[in-house]
mmCIF file of C-alpha atoms and ligand atoms in Angstrom:
data_model
loop_
_atom_site.group_PDB
_atom_site.id
_atom_site.type_symbol
_atom_site.label_atom_id
_atom_site.label_comp_id
_atom_site.label_asym_id
_atom_site.label_seq_id
_atom_site.Cartn_x
_atom_site.Cartn_y
_atom_site.Cartn_z
ATOM 1 C CA MET H 24 -0.186 0.170 -0.014
ATOM 2 C CA LYS H 25 1.448 3.748 -0.610
ATOM 3 C CA THR H 26 2.176 6.222 1.509
ATOM 4 C CA TYR H 27 0.995 9.656 0.744
ATOM 5 C CA ILE H 28 2.771 13.061 1.907
ATOM 6 C CA VAL H 29 0.652 15.768 1.890
ATOM 7 C CA VAL H 30 2.807 19.689 1.859
ATOM 8 C CA PRO H 31 0.779 22.196 1.397
ATOM 9 C CA THR H 32 2.283 25.674 0.512
ATOM 10 C CA TYR H 33 1.707 29.673 0.670
ATOM 11 C CA ASN H 34 4.865 30.846 -0.986
ATOM 12 C CA GLU H 35 7.320 27.706 0.254
ATOM 13 C CA ARG H 36 9.787 27.963 -2.364
ATOM 14 C CA LYS H 37 12.635 28.408 0.020
ATOM 15 C CA ASN H 38 11.104 25.503 2.524
ATOM 16 C CA ILE H 39 10.072 23.334 -0.141
ATOM 17 C CA SER H 40 12.937 22.934 -1.775
ATOM 18 C CA GLU H 41 14.839 22.253 1.798
ATOM 19 C CA LEU H 42 12.513 19.795 2.145
ATOM 20 C CA VAL H 43 10.997 17.405 -0.827
ATOM 21 C CA PRO H 44 14.408 15.817 -1.144
ATOM 22 C CA LEU H 45 14.660 15.352 3.085
ATOM 23 C CA LEU H 46 11.421 14.252 2.897
ATOM 24 C CA PHE H 47 11.737 11.201 -0.173
ATOM 25 C CA GLU H 48 15.845 10.914 1.927
ATOM 26 C CA LYS H 49 13.242 9.517 5.181
ATOM 27 C CA VAL H 50 10.572 7.852 3.085
ATOM 28 C CA PRO H 51 12.412 6.941 -0.171
ATOM 29 C CA GLU H 52 9.061 4.670 -1.183
ATOM 30 C CA ALA H 53 6.904 7.580 -0.058
ATOM 31 C CA HIS H 54 4.537 9.902 -3.213
ATOM 32 C CA ILE H 55 4.471 13.218 -1.919
ATOM 33 C CA LEU H 56 1.962 15.635 -3.123
ATOM 34 C CA VAL H 57 2.316 19.477 -2.411
ATOM 35 C CA VAL H 58 -0.958 21.095 -2.287
ATOM 36 C CA ASP H 59 -0.072 25.342 -3.369
ATOM 37 C CA ASP H 60 -2.645 28.441 -3.755
ATOM 38 C CA ASN H 61 -1.279 29.740 -6.702
ATOM 39 C CA SER H 62 1.788 31.389 -4.380
ATOM 40 C CA PRO H 63 3.538 34.690 -5.568
ATOM 41 C CA ASP H 64 6.690 32.801 -5.058
ATOM 42 C CA LYS H 65 6.794 30.786 -7.656
ATOM 43 C CA THR H 66 6.268 28.278 -4.984
ATOM 44 C CA ALA H 67 4.700 26.084 -7.292
ATOM 45 C CA GLU H 68 7.323 26.509 -10.439
ATOM 46 C CA ALA H 69 9.965 25.485 -8.008
ATOM 47 C CA VAL H 70 7.718 22.118 -7.381
ATOM 48 C CA ILE H 71 7.161 21.559 -11.052
ATOM 49 C CA GLU H 72 11.064 21.685 -11.649
ATOM 50 C CA MET H 73 11.832 18.910 -9.014
ATOM 51 C CA GLN H 74 9.814 16.831 -10.597
ATOM 52 C CA LYS H 75 11.778 16.497 -13.344
ATOM 53 C CA LYS H 76 14.160 14.493 -11.043
ATOM 54 C CA TYR H 77 11.250 13.082 -8.312
ATOM 55 C CA ALA H 78 8.930 10.175 -9.807
ATOM 56 C CA ASN H 79 6.681 10.387 -7.352
ATOM 57 C CA LEU H 80 6.300 14.622 -6.410
ATOM 58 C CA PHE H 81 2.486 15.578 -7.695
ATOM 59 C CA LEU H 82 1.057 18.916 -7.017
ATOM 60 C CA LEU H 83 -2.327 20.047 -6.827
ATOM 61 C CA LYS H 84 -2.199 23.921 -8.062
ATOM 62 C CA ARG H 85 -5.274 25.649 -6.248
ATOM 63 C CA LYS H 86 -6.640 29.367 -8.174
ATOM 64 C CA GLY H 87 -6.040 30.864 -5.348
ATOM 65 C CA LYS H 88 -5.558 31.404 -1.034
ATOM 66 C CA GLU H 89 -8.255 30.236 0.623
ATOM 67 C CA GLY H 90 -6.244 28.738 4.028
ATOM 68 C CA LEU H 91 -5.330 25.252 5.332
ATOM 69 C CA GLY H 92 -8.301 23.554 5.658
ATOM 70 C CA LYS H 93 -9.386 23.497 1.988
ATOM 71 C CA ALA H 94 -6.554 22.932 0.629
ATOM 72 C CA TYR H 95 -5.895 19.655 2.681
ATOM 73 C CA ILE H 96 -9.466 18.909 1.922
ATOM 74 C CA HIS H 97 -9.087 19.074 -1.636
ATOM 75 C CA ALA H 98 -5.729 17.187 -1.546
ATOM 76 C CA PHE H 99 -6.976 14.377 0.837
ATOM 77 C CA LYS H 100 -9.684 13.309 -1.727
ATOM 78 C CA GLU H 101 -7.585 13.458 -4.564
ATOM 79 C CA VAL H 102 -5.406 11.173 -2.954
ATOM 80 C CA LEU H 103 -8.065 9.404 -1.475
ATOM 81 C CA LYS H 104 -8.891 8.192 -5.122
ATOM 82 C CA ASP H 105 -5.995 5.931 -5.165
ATOM 83 C CA LYS H 106 -7.090 2.011 -4.749
ATOM 84 C CA ASP H 107 -4.200 1.152 -2.831
ATOM 85 C CA VAL H 108 -2.920 4.237 -0.813
ATOM 86 C CA GLY H 109 -2.762 3.243 3.310
ATOM 87 C CA THR H 110 -1.507 5.868 5.112
ATOM 88 C CA VAL H 111 -2.186 9.594 4.901
ATOM 89 C CA VAL H 112 0.661 11.898 6.399
ATOM 90 C CA MET H 113 -0.104 15.752 6.737
ATOM 91 C CA MET H 114 2.618 18.365 7.795
ATOM 92 C CA ASP H 115 3.586 21.518 7.480
ATOM 93 C CA ALA H 116 6.440 23.214 4.263
ATOM 94 C CA ASP H 117 8.033 25.131 6.419
ATOM 95 C CA LEU H 118 10.572 21.962 8.508
ATOM 96 C CA SER H 119 8.685 22.613 11.620
ATOM 97 C CA HIS H 120 8.059 19.209 11.239
ATOM 98 C CA ASN H 121 10.857 16.948 10.996
ATOM 99 C CA PRO H 122 11.126 14.216 8.508
ATOM 100 C CA GLU H 123 13.685 12.233 10.784
ATOM 101 C CA TYR H 124 10.055 11.477 12.569
ATOM 102 C CA LEU H 125 8.551 9.918 10.024
ATOM 103 C CA PRO H 126 9.861 6.275 10.156
ATOM 104 C CA LEU H 127 8.642 5.389 13.315
ATOM 105 C CA MET H 128 5.476 7.712 13.320
ATOM 106 C CA LEU H 129 4.796 5.431 9.445
ATOM 107 C CA SER H 130 5.541 2.065 11.812
ATOM 108 C CA LYS H 131 2.396 3.009 14.570
ATOM 109 C CA VAL H 132 -0.242 3.649 11.825
ATOM 110 C CA ASN H 133 -2.615 0.752 12.311
ATOM 111 C CA ASP H 134 -6.121 -0.404 10.806
ATOM 112 C CA GLY H 135 -7.751 2.096 13.856
ATOM 113 C CA GLY H 136 -6.589 5.491 12.547
ATOM 114 C CA VAL H 137 -4.056 8.716 13.134
ATOM 115 C CA VAL H 138 -0.117 8.846 14.612
ATOM 116 C CA ILE H 139 -0.383 11.682 16.476
ATOM 117 C CA GLY H 140 3.231 14.548 16.123
ATOM 118 C CA SER H 141 3.188 15.472 19.742
ATOM 119 C CA ARG H 142 4.273 18.180 21.834
ATOM 120 C CA TYR H 143 2.654 17.854 24.179
ATOM 121 C CA ILE H 144 3.680 14.664 25.591
ATOM 122 C CA LYS H 145 6.156 13.742 27.671
ATOM 123 C CA GLY H 146 9.483 13.989 25.227
ATOM 124 C CA GLY H 147 7.310 16.990 22.705
ATOM 125 C CA ALA H 148 8.298 20.384 22.478
ATOM 126 C CA THR H 149 8.611 23.614 21.051
ATOM 127 C CA VAL H 150 11.749 25.551 20.119
ATOM 128 C CA GLY H 151 12.077 29.070 18.883
ATOM 129 C CA TRP H 152 8.552 30.421 19.229
ATOM 130 C CA GLU H 153 7.828 33.761 20.831
ATOM 131 C CA LEU H 154 6.602 33.685 23.687
ATOM 132 C CA TRP H 155 2.974 35.269 23.069
ATOM 133 C CA ARG H 156 2.542 31.985 20.882
ATOM 134 C CA ARG H 157 3.664 29.499 22.886
ATOM 135 C CA ILE H 158 2.007 30.188 24.849
ATOM 136 C CA LEU H 159 -1.575 30.331 22.421
ATOM 137 C CA SER H 160 -1.175 26.766 21.479
ATOM 138 C CA ALA H 161 -0.583 25.213 25.027
ATOM 139 C CA GLY H 162 -4.057 27.265 26.003
ATOM 140 C CA GLY H 163 -5.167 26.711 23.041
ATOM 141 C CA ASN H 164 -4.578 22.642 23.377
ATOM 142 C CA TRP H 165 -5.564 22.635 26.992
ATOM 143 C CA TYR H 166 -9.377 24.507 25.691
ATOM 144 C CA CYS H 167 -9.588 23.009 23.296
ATOM 145 C CA ARG H 168 -9.107 19.029 25.074
ATOM 146 C CA THR H 169 -11.034 20.093 27.293
ATOM 147 C CA ILE H 170 -13.815 22.082 25.937
ATOM 148 C CA THR H 171 -14.320 19.303 23.153
ATOM 149 C CA GLY H 172 -13.134 15.432 25.679
ATOM 150 C CA MET H 173 -10.932 14.001 22.708
ATOM 151 C CA PRO H 174 -9.061 11.898 24.540
ATOM 152 C CA ILE H 175 -4.789 13.529 22.997
ATOM 153 C CA ARG H 176 -2.469 16.164 24.049
ATOM 154 C CA ASP H 177 -2.260 17.241 20.796
ATOM 155 C CA CYS H 178 -5.805 18.553 19.609
ATOM 156 C CA THR H 179 -3.573 21.433 17.422
ATOM 157 C CA GLY H 180 -1.123 19.447 15.608
ATOM 158 C CA GLY H 181 -0.443 19.565 11.954
ATOM 159 C CA PHE H 182 1.860 16.525 12.193
ATOM 160 C CA ASN H 183 -0.479 13.132 11.898
ATOM 161 C CA ALA H 184 0.441 10.015 9.342
ATOM 162 C CA MET H 185 -3.125 8.345 8.904
ATOM 163 C CA ASN H 186 -4.637 5.394 8.242
ATOM 164 C CA ALA H 187 -6.382 5.932 4.728
ATOM 165 C CA ASN H 188 -9.412 4.051 5.719
ATOM 166 C CA ALA H 189 -10.179 5.980 8.547
ATOM 167 C CA LEU H 190 -10.091 9.012 6.691
ATOM 168 C CA ARG H 191 -12.496 8.046 3.925
ATOM 169 C CA ARG H 192 -15.028 7.255 7.369
ATOM 170 C CA LEU H 193 -15.102 10.730 7.753
ATOM 171 C CA ASP H 194 -17.636 13.539 6.329
ATOM 172 C CA LEU H 195 -14.451 16.256 4.762
ATOM 173 C CA ASP H 196 -17.128 18.156 3.630
ATOM 174 C CA ALA H 197 -19.345 19.393 6.900
ATOM 175 C CA LEU H 198 -15.539 20.334 8.846
ATOM 176 C CA GLY H 199 -15.443 23.543 6.625
ATOM 177 C CA LEU H 200 -13.030 25.689 9.098
ATOM 178 C CA SER H 201 -10.133 26.781 7.691
ATOM 179 C CA GLY H 202 -6.582 27.514 10.443
ATOM 180 C CA TYR H 203 -6.101 24.929 13.195
ATOM 181 C CA ALA H 204 -9.686 24.868 13.664
ATOM 182 C CA PHE H 205 -9.601 22.124 10.509
ATOM 183 C CA ILE H 206 -7.094 20.560 12.728
ATOM 184 C CA MET H 207 -9.095 20.268 15.649
ATOM 185 C CA GLY H 208 -11.939 19.409 13.259
ATOM 186 C CA LEU H 209 -10.602 16.649 11.508
ATOM 187 C CA LYS H 210 -9.389 14.568 15.095
ATOM 188 C CA HIS H 211 -12.543 15.303 16.594
ATOM 189 C CA ALA H 212 -14.031 13.967 13.334
ATOM 190 C CA PHE H 213 -11.775 10.914 13.874
ATOM 191 C CA PHE H 214 -12.637 10.507 17.695
ATOM 192 C CA THR H 215 -16.162 10.696 16.154
ATOM 193 C CA THR H 216 -15.424 7.895 13.542
ATOM 194 C CA GLY H 217 -14.752 5.615 16.619
ATOM 195 C CA ALA H 218 -10.831 6.378 15.385
ATOM 196 C CA THR H 219 -7.979 5.080 18.292
ATOM 197 C CA PHE H 220 -5.245 8.251 17.872
ATOM 198 C CA ILE H 221 -0.911 7.385 19.513
ATOM 199 C CA GLU H 222 0.844 10.222 20.227
ATOM 200 C CA VAL H 223 4.639 10.440 19.517
ATOM 201 C CA PRO H 224 6.172 13.025 20.764
ATOM 202 C CA ILE H 225 8.364 15.534 18.431
ATOM 203 C CA THR H 226 9.929 18.995 19.179
ATOM 204 C CA PHE H 227 8.527 21.362 16.774
ATOM 205 C CA ALA H 228 10.976 24.051 15.045
ATOM 206 C CA ASN H 229 9.827 26.993 14.476
ATOM 207 C CA ARG H 230 10.584 28.475 11.049
ATOM 208 C CA LYS H 231 13.710 30.105 9.348
ATOM 209 C CA GLU H 232 12.559 31.078 6.032
ATOM 210 C CA GLY H 233 8.756 32.869 5.239
ATOM 211 C CA GLU H 234 6.524 34.534 7.137
ATOM 212 C CA SER H 235 4.001 31.971 9.547
ATOM 213 C CA LYS H 236 -0.129 32.441 7.543
ATOM 214 C CA ILE H 237 -1.183 32.880 11.614
ATOM 215 C CA SER H 238 -3.913 35.635 11.458
ATOM 216 C CA LYS H 239 -6.743 36.537 13.810
ATOM 217 C CA HIS H 240 -9.324 35.285 11.277
ATOM 218 C CA ILE H 241 -7.954 31.746 12.317
ATOM 219 C CA ILE H 242 -7.267 32.731 16.129
ATOM 220 C CA ARG H 243 -11.153 33.710 16.477
ATOM 221 C CA GLU H 244 -11.983 30.336 14.684
ATOM 222 C CA GLY H 245 -10.189 28.608 16.696
ATOM 223 C CA ILE H 246 -12.002 29.779 19.951
ATOM 224 C CA ILE H 247 -15.356 29.342 18.064
ATOM 225 C CA ALA H 248 -14.731 25.757 16.601
ATOM 226 C CA PRO H 249 -14.395 23.491 20.503
ATOM 227 C CA TRP H 250 -18.054 25.395 21.563
ATOM 228 C CA ASN H 251 -19.661 24.380 17.645
ATOM 229 C CA MET H 252 -17.796 20.347 17.979
ATOM 230 C CA ARG H 253 -19.309 19.832 21.691
ATOM 231 C CA LEU H 254 -22.261 20.848 20.577
ATOM 232 C CA LYS H 255 -22.119 19.995 18.446
ATOM 233 C CA ARG H 256 -22.251 15.765 19.188
ATOM 234 C CA LYS H 257 -24.648 16.013 21.810
HETATM 235 N N1 GDP K 3 -2.989 25.690 0.137
HETATM 236 C C1 GDP K 3 -2.362 26.878 1.487
HETATM 237 N N2 GDP K 3 -1.441 25.899 2.026
HETATM 238 C C2 GDP K 3 -1.131 27.317 3.723
HETATM 239 C C3 GDP K 3 -2.295 28.965 4.052
HETATM 240 N N3 GDP K 3 -1.637 28.766 4.921
HETATM 241 C C4 GDP K 3 -1.324 27.566 5.109
HETATM 242 N N4 GDP K 3 -0.384 27.309 3.876
HETATM 243 C C5 GDP K 3 0.186 26.391 4.588
HETATM 244 O O1 GDP K 3 0.285 25.770 6.210
HETATM 245 C C6 GDP K 3 1.348 25.351 6.487
HETATM 246 C C7 GDP K 3 1.843 25.870 7.877
HETATM 247 O O2 GDP K 3 1.365 27.566 8.265
HETATM 248 P P1 GDP K 3 2.202 28.319 8.428
HETATM 249 O O3 GDP K 3 1.962 29.249 8.208
HETATM 250 O O4 GDP K 3 3.173 28.168 9.023
HETATM 251 O O5 GDP K 3 1.944 27.530 10.190
HETATM 252 P P2 GDP K 3 2.333 28.506 12.096
HETATM 253 O O6 GDP K 3 3.400 26.657 11.669
HETATM 254 O O7 GDP K 3 1.148 28.269 12.665
HETATM 255 O O8 GDP K 3 2.324 29.738 12.171
HETATM 256 C C8 GDP K 3 2.975 25.688 5.768
HETATM 257 O O9 GDP K 3 3.209 24.784 4.795
HETATM 258 C C9 GDP K 3 1.964 26.722 4.665
HETATM 259 O O10 GDP K 3 2.792 27.276 3.695
HETATM 260 C C10 GDP K 3 -3.122 28.107 2.292
HETATM 261 O O11 GDP K 3 -4.188 28.862 2.772
HETATM 262 N N5 GDP K 3 -2.844 27.601 1.885
HETATM 263 MG MG1 MG K 4 5.155 27.061 10.650
#
């Protein structure tokens, strides 16, 4: 069965050029799908250039910036069309998610669910973020866990390896969220469909190149979303 690594990009030309070779080095058998929202910095062109070297590097080019959630949903639907896909990985392009963790994470994916690269279990960490981002992330995770009751420590972490059949059971279109809220919503959808979670500790490093796409809208959405998840379940 195939493993697809889905990487959303918006203005990540330098980072994606560094990440792709690292990924193929750590997981040579993987297929990589970069999903780009028509980045002005020509991220897509950098991917097309690398496709000359890597047969299993794919590009999903979208019309414009619609947020992480929409990009992932579009990409997951494309990937799941392939009947031979066994595992789908989601990870950021900015090297915050270290490809070194992938072999271990992939070895733990089972029929039932999701392996989470977790900053908030023993052995996990975040380095390089300013104090406000650390507080926002740690506080946000406590908030999400408390309100939704999900049995996981890292609700907003975007480095996850998912069993394709567990992913097929989700109603992706019903998620309708864009930022961290999308990741929380996705994990919550796994939770409500009976998927199991395994958390593996990771150290999350701040990006070296380019800019974060965090915004007030993303934070606001993240504050409201856990309540909607909880209320919908009742
Ligand atoms: N395709 C696409 N990717 C996005 C969008 N917003 C963020 N990303 C990507 O999602 C990943 C995480 O975003 P980032 O800005 O690093 O978030 P942060 O790590 O929380 O500051 C990166 O690979 C971004 O390029 C978007 O609107 N569309
Ligand atoms: Mg980042």
